[in-house]
Structures are given as structure tokens and as C-alpha cells.
PDB file of C-alpha atoms in Angstrom:
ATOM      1  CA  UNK A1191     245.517 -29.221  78.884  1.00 73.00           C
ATOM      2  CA  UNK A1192     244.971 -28.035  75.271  1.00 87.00           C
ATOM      3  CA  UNK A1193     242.920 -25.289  75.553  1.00 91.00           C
ATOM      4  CA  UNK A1194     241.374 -22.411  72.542  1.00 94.00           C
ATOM      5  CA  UNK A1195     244.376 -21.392  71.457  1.00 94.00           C
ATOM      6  CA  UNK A1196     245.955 -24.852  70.925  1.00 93.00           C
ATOM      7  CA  UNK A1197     242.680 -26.478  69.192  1.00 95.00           C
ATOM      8  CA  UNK A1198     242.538 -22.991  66.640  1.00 95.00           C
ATOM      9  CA  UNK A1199     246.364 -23.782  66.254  1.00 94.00           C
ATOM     10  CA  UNK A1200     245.832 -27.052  65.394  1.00 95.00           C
ATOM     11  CA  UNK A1201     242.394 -26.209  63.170  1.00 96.00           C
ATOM     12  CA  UNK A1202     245.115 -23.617  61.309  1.00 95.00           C
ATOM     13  CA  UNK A1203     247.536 -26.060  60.716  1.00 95.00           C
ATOM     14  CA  UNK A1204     245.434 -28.928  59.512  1.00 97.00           C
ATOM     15  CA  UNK A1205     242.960 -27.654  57.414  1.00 97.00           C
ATOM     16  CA  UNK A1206     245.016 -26.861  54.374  1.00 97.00           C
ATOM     17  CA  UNK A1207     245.902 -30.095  54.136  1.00 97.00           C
ATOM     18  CA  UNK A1208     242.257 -32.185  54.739  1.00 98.00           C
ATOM     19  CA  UNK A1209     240.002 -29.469  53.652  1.00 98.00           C
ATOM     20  CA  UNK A1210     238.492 -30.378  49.954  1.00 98.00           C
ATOM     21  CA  UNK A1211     240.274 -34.429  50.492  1.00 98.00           C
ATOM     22  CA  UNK A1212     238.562 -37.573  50.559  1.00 98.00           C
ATOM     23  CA  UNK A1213     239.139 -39.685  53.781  1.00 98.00           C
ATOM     24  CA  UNK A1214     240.401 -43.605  52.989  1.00 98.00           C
ATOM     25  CA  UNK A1215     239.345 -44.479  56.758  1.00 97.00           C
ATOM     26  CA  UNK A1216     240.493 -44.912  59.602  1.00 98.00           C
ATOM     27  CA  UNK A1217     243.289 -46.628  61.349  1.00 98.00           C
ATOM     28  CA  UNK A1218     242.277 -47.136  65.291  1.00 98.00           C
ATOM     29  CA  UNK A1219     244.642 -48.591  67.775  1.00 97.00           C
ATOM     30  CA  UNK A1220     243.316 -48.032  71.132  1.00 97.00           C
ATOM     31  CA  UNK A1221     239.528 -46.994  71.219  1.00 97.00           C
ATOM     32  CA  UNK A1222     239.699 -46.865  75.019  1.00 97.00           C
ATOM     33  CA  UNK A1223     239.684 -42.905  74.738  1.00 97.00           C
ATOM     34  CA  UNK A1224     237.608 -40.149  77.037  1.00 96.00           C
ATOM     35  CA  UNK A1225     234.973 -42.011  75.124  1.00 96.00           C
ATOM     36  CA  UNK A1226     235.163 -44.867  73.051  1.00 96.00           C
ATOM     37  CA  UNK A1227     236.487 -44.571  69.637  1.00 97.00           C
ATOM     38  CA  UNK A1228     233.770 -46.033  67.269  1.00 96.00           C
ATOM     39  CA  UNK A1229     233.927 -49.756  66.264  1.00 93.00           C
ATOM     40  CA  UNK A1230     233.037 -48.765  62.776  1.00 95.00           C
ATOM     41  CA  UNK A1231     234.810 -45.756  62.530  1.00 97.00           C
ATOM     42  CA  UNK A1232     237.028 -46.429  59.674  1.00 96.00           C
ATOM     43  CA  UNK A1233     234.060 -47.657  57.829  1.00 96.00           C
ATOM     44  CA  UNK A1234     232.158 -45.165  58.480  1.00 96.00           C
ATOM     45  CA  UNK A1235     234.747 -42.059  57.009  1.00 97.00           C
ATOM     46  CA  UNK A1236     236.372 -43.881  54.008  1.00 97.00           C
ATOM     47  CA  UNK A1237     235.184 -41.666  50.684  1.00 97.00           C
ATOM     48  CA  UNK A1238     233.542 -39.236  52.783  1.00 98.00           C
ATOM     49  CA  UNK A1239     235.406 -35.767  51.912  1.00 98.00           C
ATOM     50  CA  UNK A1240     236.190 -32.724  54.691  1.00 98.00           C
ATOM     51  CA  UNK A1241     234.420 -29.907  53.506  1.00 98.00           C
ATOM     52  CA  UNK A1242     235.245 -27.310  56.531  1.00 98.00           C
ATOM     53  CA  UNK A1243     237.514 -27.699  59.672  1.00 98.00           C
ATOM     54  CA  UNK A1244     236.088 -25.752  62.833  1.00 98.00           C
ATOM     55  CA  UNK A1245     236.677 -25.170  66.536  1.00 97.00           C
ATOM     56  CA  UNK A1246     233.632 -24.646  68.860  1.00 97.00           C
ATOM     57  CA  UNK A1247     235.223 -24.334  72.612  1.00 95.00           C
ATOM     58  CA  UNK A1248     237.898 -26.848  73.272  1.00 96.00           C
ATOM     59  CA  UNK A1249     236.515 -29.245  69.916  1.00 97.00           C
ATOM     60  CA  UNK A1250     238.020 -29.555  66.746  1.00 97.00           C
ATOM     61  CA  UNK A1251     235.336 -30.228  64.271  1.00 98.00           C
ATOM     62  CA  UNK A1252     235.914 -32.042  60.563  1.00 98.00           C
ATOM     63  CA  UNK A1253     233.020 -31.307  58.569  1.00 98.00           C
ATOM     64  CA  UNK A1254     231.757 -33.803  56.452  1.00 97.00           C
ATOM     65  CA  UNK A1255     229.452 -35.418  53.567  1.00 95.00           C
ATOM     66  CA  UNK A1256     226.863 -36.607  55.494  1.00 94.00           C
ATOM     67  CA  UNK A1257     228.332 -36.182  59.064  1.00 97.00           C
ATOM     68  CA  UNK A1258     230.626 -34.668  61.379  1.00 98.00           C
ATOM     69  CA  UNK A1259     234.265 -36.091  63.249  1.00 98.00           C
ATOM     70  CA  UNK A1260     234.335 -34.483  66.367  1.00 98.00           C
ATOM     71  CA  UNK A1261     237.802 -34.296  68.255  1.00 98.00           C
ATOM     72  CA  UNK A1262     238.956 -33.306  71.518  1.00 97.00           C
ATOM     73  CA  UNK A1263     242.564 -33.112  72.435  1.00 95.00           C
ATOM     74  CA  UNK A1264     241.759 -33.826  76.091  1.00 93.00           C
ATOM     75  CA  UNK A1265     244.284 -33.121  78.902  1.00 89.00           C
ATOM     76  CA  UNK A1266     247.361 -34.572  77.041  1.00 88.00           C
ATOM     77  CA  UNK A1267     246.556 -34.422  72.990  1.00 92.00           C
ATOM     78  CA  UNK A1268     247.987 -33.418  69.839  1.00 93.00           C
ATOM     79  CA  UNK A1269     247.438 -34.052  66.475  1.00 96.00           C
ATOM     80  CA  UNK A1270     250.184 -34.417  63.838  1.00 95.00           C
ATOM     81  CA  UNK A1271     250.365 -34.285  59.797  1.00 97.00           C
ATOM     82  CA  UNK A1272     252.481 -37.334  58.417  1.00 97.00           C
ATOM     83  CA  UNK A1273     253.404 -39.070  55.400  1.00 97.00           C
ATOM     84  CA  UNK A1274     252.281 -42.443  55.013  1.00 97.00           C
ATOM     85  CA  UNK A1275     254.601 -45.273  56.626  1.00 95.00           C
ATOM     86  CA  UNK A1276     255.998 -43.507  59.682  1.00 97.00           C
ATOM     87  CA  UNK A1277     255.607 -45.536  62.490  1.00 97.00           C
ATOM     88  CA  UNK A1278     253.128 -45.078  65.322  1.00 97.00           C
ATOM     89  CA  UNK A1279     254.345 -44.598  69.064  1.00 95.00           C
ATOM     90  CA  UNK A1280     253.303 -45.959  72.060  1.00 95.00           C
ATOM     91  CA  UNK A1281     250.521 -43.061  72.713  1.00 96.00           C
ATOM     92  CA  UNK A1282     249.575 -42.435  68.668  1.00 98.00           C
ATOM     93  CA  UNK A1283     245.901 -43.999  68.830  1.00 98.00           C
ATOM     94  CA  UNK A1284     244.192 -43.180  65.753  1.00 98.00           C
ATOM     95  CA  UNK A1285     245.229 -42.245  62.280  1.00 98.00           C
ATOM     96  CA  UNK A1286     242.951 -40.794  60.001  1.00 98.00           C
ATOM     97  CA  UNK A1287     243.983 -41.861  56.806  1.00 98.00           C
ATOM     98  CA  UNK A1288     243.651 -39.730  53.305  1.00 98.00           C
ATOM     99  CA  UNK A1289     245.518 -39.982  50.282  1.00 97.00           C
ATOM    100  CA  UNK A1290     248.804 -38.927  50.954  1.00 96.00           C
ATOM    101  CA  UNK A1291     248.927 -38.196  54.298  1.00 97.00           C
ATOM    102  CA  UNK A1292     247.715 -39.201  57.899  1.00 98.00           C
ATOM    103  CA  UNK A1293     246.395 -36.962  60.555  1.00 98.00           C
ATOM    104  CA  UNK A1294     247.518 -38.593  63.970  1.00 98.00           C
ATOM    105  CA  UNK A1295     246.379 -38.602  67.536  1.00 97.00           C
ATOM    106  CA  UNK A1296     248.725 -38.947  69.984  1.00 96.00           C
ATOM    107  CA  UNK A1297     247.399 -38.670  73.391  1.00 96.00           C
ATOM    108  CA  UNK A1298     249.037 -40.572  76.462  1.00 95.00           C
ATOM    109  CA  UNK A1299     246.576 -39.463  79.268  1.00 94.00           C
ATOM    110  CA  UNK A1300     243.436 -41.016  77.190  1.00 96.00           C
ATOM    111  CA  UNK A1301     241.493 -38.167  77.723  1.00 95.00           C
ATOM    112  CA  UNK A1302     240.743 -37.432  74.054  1.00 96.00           C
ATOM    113  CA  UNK A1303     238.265 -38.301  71.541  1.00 97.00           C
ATOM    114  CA  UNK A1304     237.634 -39.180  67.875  1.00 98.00           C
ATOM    115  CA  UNK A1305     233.746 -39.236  67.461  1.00 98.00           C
ATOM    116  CA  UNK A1306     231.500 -39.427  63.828  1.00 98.00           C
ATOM    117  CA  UNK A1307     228.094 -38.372  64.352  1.00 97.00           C
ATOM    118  CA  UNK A1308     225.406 -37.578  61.285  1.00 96.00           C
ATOM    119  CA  UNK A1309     223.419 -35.292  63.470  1.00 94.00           C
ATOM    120  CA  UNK A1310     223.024 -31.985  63.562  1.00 94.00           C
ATOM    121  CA  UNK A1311     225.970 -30.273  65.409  1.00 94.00           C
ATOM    122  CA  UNK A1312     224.363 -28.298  67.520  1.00 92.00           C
ATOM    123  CA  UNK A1313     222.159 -31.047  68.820  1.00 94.00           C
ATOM    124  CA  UNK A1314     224.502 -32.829  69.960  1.00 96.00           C
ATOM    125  CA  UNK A1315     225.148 -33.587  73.677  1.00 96.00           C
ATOM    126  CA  UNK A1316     229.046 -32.313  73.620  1.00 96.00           C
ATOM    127  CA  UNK A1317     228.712 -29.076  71.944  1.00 97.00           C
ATOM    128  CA  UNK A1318     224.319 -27.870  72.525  1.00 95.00           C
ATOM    129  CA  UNK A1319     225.531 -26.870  75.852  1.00 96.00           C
ATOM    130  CA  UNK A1320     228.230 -24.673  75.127  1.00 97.00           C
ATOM    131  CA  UNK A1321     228.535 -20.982  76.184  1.00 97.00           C
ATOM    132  CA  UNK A1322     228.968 -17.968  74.050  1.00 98.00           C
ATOM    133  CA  UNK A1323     232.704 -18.245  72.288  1.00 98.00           C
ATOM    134  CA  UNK A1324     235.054 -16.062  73.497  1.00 98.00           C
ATOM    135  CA  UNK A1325     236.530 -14.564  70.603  1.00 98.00           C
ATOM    136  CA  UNK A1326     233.515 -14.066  68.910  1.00 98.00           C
ATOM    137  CA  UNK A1327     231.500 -10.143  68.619  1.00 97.00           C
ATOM    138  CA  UNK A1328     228.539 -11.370  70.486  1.00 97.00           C
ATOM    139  CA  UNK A1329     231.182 -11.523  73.504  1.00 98.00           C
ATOM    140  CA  UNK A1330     231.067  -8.220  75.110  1.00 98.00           C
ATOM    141  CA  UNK A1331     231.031  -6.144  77.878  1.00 98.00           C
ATOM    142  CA  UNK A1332     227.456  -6.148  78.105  1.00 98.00           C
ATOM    143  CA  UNK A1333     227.020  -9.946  77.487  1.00 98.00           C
ATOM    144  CA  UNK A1334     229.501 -10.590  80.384  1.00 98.00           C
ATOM    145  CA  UNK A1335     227.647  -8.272  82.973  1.00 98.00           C
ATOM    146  CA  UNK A1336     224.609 -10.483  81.783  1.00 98.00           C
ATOM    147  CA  UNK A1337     226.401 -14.101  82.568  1.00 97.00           C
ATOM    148  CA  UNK A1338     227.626 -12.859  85.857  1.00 97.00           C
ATOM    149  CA  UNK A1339     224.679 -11.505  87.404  1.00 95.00           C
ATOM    150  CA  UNK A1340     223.583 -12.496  90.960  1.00 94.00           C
ATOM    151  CA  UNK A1341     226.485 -15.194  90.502  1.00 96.00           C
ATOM    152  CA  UNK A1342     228.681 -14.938  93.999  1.00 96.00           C
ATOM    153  CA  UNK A1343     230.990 -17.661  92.371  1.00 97.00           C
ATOM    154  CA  UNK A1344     234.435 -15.959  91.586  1.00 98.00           C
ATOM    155  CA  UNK A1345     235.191 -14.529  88.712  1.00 98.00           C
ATOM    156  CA  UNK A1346     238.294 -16.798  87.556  1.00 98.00           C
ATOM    157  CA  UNK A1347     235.751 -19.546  88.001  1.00 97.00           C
ATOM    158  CA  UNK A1348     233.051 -18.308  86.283  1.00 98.00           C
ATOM    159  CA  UNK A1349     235.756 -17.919  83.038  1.00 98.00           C
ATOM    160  CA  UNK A1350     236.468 -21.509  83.630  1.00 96.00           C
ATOM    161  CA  UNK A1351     232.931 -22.589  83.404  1.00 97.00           C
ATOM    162  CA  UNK A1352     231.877 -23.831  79.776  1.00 96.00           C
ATOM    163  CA  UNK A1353     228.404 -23.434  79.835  1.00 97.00           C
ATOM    164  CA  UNK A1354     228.919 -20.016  80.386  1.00 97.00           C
ATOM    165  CA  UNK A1355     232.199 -18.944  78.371  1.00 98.00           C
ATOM    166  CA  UNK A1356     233.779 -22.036  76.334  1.00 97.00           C
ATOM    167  CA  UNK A1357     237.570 -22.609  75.644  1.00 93.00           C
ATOM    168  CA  UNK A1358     239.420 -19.664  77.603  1.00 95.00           C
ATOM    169  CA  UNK A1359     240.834 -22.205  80.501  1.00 91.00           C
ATOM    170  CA  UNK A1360     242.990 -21.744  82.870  1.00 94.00           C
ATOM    171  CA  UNK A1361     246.703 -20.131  81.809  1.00 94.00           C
ATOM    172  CA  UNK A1362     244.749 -17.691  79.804  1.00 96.00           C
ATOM    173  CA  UNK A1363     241.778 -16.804  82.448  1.00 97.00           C
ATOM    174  CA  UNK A1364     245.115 -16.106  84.767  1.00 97.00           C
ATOM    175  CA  UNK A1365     246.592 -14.181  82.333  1.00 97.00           C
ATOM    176  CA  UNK A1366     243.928 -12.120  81.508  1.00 98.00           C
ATOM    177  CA  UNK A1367     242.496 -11.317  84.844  1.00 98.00           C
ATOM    178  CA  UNK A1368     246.265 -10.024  85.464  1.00 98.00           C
ATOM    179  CA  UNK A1369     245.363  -7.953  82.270  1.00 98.00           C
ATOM    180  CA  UNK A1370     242.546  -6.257  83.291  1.00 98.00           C
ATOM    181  CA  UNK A1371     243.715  -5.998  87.017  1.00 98.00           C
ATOM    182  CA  UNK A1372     241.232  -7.776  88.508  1.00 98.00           C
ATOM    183  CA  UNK A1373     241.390 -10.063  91.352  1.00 98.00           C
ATOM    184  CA  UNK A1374     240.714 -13.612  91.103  1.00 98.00           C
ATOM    185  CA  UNK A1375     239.000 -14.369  93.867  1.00 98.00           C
ATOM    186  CA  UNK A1376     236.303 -11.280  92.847  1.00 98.00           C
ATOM    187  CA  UNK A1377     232.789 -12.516  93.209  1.00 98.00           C
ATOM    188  CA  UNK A1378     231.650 -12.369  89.974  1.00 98.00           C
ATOM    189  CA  UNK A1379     228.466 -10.423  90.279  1.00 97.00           C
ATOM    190  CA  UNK A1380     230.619  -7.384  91.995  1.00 97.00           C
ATOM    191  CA  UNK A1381     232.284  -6.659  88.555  1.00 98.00           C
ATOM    192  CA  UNK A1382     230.861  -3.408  87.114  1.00 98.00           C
ATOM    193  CA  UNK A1383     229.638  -2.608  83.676  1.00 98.00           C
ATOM    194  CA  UNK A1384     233.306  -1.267  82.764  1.00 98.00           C
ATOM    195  CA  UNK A1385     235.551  -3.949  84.675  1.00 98.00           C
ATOM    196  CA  UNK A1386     233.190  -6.199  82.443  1.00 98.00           C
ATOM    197  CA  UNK A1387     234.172  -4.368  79.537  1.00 98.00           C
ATOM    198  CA  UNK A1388     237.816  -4.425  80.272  1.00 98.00           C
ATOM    199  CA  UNK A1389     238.374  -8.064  81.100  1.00 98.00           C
ATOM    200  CA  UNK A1390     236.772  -8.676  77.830  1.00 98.00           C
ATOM    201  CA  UNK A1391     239.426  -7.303  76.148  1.00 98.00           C
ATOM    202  CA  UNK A1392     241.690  -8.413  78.265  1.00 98.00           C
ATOM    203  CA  UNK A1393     240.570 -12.275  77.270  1.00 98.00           C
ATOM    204  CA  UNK A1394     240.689 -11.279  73.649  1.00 98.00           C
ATOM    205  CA  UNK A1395     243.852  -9.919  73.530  1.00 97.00           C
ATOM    206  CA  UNK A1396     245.290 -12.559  75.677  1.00 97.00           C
ATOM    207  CA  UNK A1397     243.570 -15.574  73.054  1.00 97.00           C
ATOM    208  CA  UNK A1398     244.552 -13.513  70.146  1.00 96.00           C
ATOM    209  CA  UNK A1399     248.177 -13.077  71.872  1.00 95.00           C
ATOM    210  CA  UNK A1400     248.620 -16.834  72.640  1.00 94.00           C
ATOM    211  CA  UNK A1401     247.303 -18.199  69.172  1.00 94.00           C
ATOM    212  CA  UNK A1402     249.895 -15.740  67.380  1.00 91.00           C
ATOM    213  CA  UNK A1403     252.619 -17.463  69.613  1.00 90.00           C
ATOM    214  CA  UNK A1404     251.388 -21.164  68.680  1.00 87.00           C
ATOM    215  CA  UNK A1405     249.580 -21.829  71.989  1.00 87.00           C
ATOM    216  CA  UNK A1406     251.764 -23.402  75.139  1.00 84.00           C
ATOM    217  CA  UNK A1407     253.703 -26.049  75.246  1.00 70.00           C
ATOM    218  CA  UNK A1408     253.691 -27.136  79.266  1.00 61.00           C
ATOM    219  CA  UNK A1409     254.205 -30.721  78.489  1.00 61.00           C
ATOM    220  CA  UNK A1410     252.866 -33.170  75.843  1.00 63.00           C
ATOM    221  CA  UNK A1411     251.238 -30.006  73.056  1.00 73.00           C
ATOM    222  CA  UNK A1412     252.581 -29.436  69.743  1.00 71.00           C
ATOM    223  CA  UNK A1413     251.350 -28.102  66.307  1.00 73.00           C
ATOM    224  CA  UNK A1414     250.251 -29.997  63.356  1.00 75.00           C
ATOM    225  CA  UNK A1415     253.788 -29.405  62.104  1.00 75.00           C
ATOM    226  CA  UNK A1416     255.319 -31.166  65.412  1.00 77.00           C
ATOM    227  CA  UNK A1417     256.793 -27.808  66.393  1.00 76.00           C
ATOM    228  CA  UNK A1418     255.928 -26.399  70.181  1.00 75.00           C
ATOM    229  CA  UNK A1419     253.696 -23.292  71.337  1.00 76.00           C
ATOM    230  CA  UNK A1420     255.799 -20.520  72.837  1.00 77.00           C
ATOM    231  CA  UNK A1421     253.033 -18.379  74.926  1.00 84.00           C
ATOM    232  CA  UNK A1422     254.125 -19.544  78.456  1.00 86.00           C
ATOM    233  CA  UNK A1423     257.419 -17.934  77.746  1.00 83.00           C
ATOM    234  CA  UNK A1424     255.328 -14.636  77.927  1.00 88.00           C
ATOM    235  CA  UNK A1425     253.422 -15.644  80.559  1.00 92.00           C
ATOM    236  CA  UNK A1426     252.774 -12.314  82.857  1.00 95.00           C
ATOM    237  CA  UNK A1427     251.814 -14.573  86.232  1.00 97.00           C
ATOM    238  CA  UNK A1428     251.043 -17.950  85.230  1.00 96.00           C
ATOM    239  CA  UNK A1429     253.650 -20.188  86.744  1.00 94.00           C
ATOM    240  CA  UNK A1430     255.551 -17.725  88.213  1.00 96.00           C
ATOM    241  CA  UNK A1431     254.801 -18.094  92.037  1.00 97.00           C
ATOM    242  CA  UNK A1432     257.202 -16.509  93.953  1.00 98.00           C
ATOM    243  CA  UNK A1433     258.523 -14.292  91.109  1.00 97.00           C
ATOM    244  CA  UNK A1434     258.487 -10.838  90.757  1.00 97.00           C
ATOM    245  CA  UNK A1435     255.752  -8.888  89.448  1.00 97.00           C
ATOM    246  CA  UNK A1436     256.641  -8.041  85.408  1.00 94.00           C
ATOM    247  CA  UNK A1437     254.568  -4.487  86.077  1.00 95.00           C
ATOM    248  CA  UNK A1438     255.044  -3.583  89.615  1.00 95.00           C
ATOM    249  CA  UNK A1439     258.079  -6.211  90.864  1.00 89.00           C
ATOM    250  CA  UNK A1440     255.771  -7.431  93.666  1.00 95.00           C
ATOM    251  CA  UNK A1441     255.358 -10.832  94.344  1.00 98.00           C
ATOM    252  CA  UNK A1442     253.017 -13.431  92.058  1.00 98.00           C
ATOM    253  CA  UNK A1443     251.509 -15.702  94.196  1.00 98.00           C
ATOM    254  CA  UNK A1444     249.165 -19.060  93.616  1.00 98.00           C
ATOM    255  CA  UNK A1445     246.213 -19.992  94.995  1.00 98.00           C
ATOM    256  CA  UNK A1446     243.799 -22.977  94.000  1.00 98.00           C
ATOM    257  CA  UNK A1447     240.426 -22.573  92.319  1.00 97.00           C
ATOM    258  CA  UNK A1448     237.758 -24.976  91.588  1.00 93.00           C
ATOM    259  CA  UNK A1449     240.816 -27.585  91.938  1.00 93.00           C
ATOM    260  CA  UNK A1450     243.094 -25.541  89.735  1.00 94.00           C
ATOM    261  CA  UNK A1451     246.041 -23.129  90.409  1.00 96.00           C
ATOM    262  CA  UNK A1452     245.462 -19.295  89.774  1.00 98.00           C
ATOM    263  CA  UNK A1453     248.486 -16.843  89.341  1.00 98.00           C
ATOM    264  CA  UNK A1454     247.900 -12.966  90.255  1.00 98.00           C
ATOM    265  CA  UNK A1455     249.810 -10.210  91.629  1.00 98.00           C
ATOM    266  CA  UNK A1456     248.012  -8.499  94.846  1.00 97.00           C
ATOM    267  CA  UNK A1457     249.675  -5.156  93.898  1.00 97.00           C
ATOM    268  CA  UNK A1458     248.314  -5.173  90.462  1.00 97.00           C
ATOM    269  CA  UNK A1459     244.909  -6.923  91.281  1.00 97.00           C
ATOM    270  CA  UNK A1460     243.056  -5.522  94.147  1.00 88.00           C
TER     271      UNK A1460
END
């Protein structure tokens, strides 16, 4: 699943490109997404010119005259730059069309979406709900201790939880708990003022890290450019069960989480 790193990679890669151009519309070939594409869509863009491209969490947001597109690369999404005339694929559901290029989504899972809304951002019901961002200053070691207070949750979970932190997701909340050697089964409120402190930095770094490397490429993610992410080739613990430890050659092992799998090393996270 495209997570932070991917949507900023993808925000980096196509905003040069549709930042300061007028959208022609909107070619839609399968509104059947996460939510459905709308009817008017196409209609609804054509002369309408992207003044900003932004990420809040896991959504990609095209800022507009008069409005807002609002994407989401869901569990299986990607969006490419291409000239005019190549030929969609089987999973390439919408194009959105400007004046020498198209920007296309190609998502086989479905789990995507290409909204337009005219009201304000942060009123709307995807993105007023949001926690703090994760790579912004207000996230700190004090702002953490504050979201995990009385919370008996774990602490890989609580990273996983949107309303509290958006975007980090799962690779990276593995990656960075390995970081800052803390288990992932913790309970949440038990973290102290500095463990806080550290595991913030440990999420920064490891964001920072995986953007630099052009996100991960598990399965179906690539870049604007069509080229893959390289961070799981770095990967400390994630997807390494059974391997040896890259800091203390013990053994990484995998549990599940809230439905997902964690990576850690006992040895290194106590």
C-alpha cells in the first residue's frame, strides 16, 4: 500500500509538470473506485488551472480555481506522466488530461480515488479528521507523550492509527520502531518522555530516508516517471523474518498487528 513516502514521491514528481497548467478534463474509464469517480468530473476540471500540488497523510491534493481534486493511491495505485496517445491498460482508470500531457491512474485493486470538491479542505470528511503529520515541527517528543497517554493500545498500532499520526504505515512504523529500539508490542502509554523523543526521530529519519530512495516498490508502486522505489532494499526488519539481525545478527521475527505483519528484532527491541 502506497504510503507517505510514495504519495510525497509522487507530489515531487508531478507537480512540475501540472503546477501553473490548465486542465482540458477528464478522461474516466472505470468510476467504480474506493469511491465513485464523479459523473461530471471531466466537466467539472476542464479550464480550471492547478495552482499547488500537496500531500496531507496518504492524499495527494491538486489545488485548484475554485476547488480541490483529491487523490488517493489506495492499496494498489500509481500515477504516471504521459504524452498524449499512449494507450491505456487494463487497470489505467482515469486520465487527467492537460495540454500536452496526461496524468494517469492506474490502480488494479480499485481502492483509489479521484474526487473534486469546492469546499474547504479541511472540512471535508476525508482529510478534517486527520492526525498531526509526521514530518511536520509540531511532531515532537512532547506531542507524542501527549497522543499516547492512558492509551494501553501498542505502540506500532497507535503509529498506524490516522487520527492520531497520518501517513507513516506499516514498513516504515516497523522500521522505525527497530530504529529507536523499541518493542512493538509496547503499550503505548509505558513509553517515557525520552523513548517518545527518540522514536520521533526515528520516524523522521526513516520518512526522510525512504522518500530520498523513491519510496518501495513491493508490488504494483512506481514514480511519476514509471521508475520503482528502492527503500525495501534497505529495509532493517521489514520482510526479513527469519533473517539475521543487520545490528546484532539475531533473529527478525513477525508477528501480526491490528491485521498487519510487524518485523522486530527481540535482541535489539526489548
Amino acid at each position: 500500500m502506497p504510503e507517505l513516502p510514495e504519495v510525497d514521491v509522487t507530489r515531487q514528481g508531478i507537480a512540475p509538470y501540472v503546477t501553473g497548467r490548465a486542465l482540458h478534463g477528464a478522461i474516466v474509464r472505470e468510476r467504480r473506485l474506493r469511491w465513485p469517480v464523479p459523473q461530471a468530473l471531466g466537466a467539472s476540471l476542464a479550464g480550471r488551472v492547478v495552482r499547488a500540488v500537496r500531500r496531507r497523510g496518504k492524499y495527494l491534493l491538486l489545488d485548484c480555481d475554485g476547488g480541490h481534486l483529491i487523490v488517493h493511491l489506495g492499496m494498489s495505485g500509481s500515477l504516471r506522466l504521459l504524452p498524449h496517445g499512449v494507450p491505456p491498460g487494463k487497470h489505467d482508470h482515469v486520465d487527467l488530461v492537460f495540454a500536452e500531457r496526461v496524468l494517469r491512474l492506474h490502480d488494479p485493486r480499485r481502492f483509489g480515488a479521484v474526487l473534486w470538491t469546492q469546499q474547504p479542505l479541511e472540512a471535508h470528511p476525508l482529510i478534517r479528521h486527520l492526525g498531526v503529520e509526521p514530518l511536520s515541527r509540531s511532531f515532537n517528543g512532547a506531542r507524542l507523550h501527549a497522543l499516547t497517554q492512558g492509551l494501553r493500545t501498542s505502540i506500532k498500532n497507535v503509529l498506524m492509527d490516522a487520527r492520531r499520526i497520518v501517513g507513516v504505515g506499516n514498513i516504515y512504523a516497523s522500521e522505525s520502531l527497530f530504529l529507536a529500539g523499541i518493542n512493538p508490542r509496547t503499550p503505548a502509554r509505558r513509553l517515557s518522555h525520552a523513548r517518545c523523543a527518540r522514536l520521533v526521530a526515528a520516524i523522521k529519519h526513516t520518512l526522510r530516508t525512504a522518500i530520498r530512495a523513491g519510496g518501495s516498490s513491493l508490488r504494483n508502486f512506481v514514480r511519476s516517471d514509471g521508475a520503482p522505489g528502492h527503500f525495501q532494499l534497505r529495509a532493517r526488519v521489514y520482510g526479513r523474518a527469519g533473517e539475521a539481525c543487520r545490528r546484532c545478527e539475531g533473529t527478525v521475527r513477525r508477528i501480526v498487528q491490528g491485521q498487519r505483519a510487524t518485523f522486530y528484532c527481540p535482541r535489539c527491541q526489548r
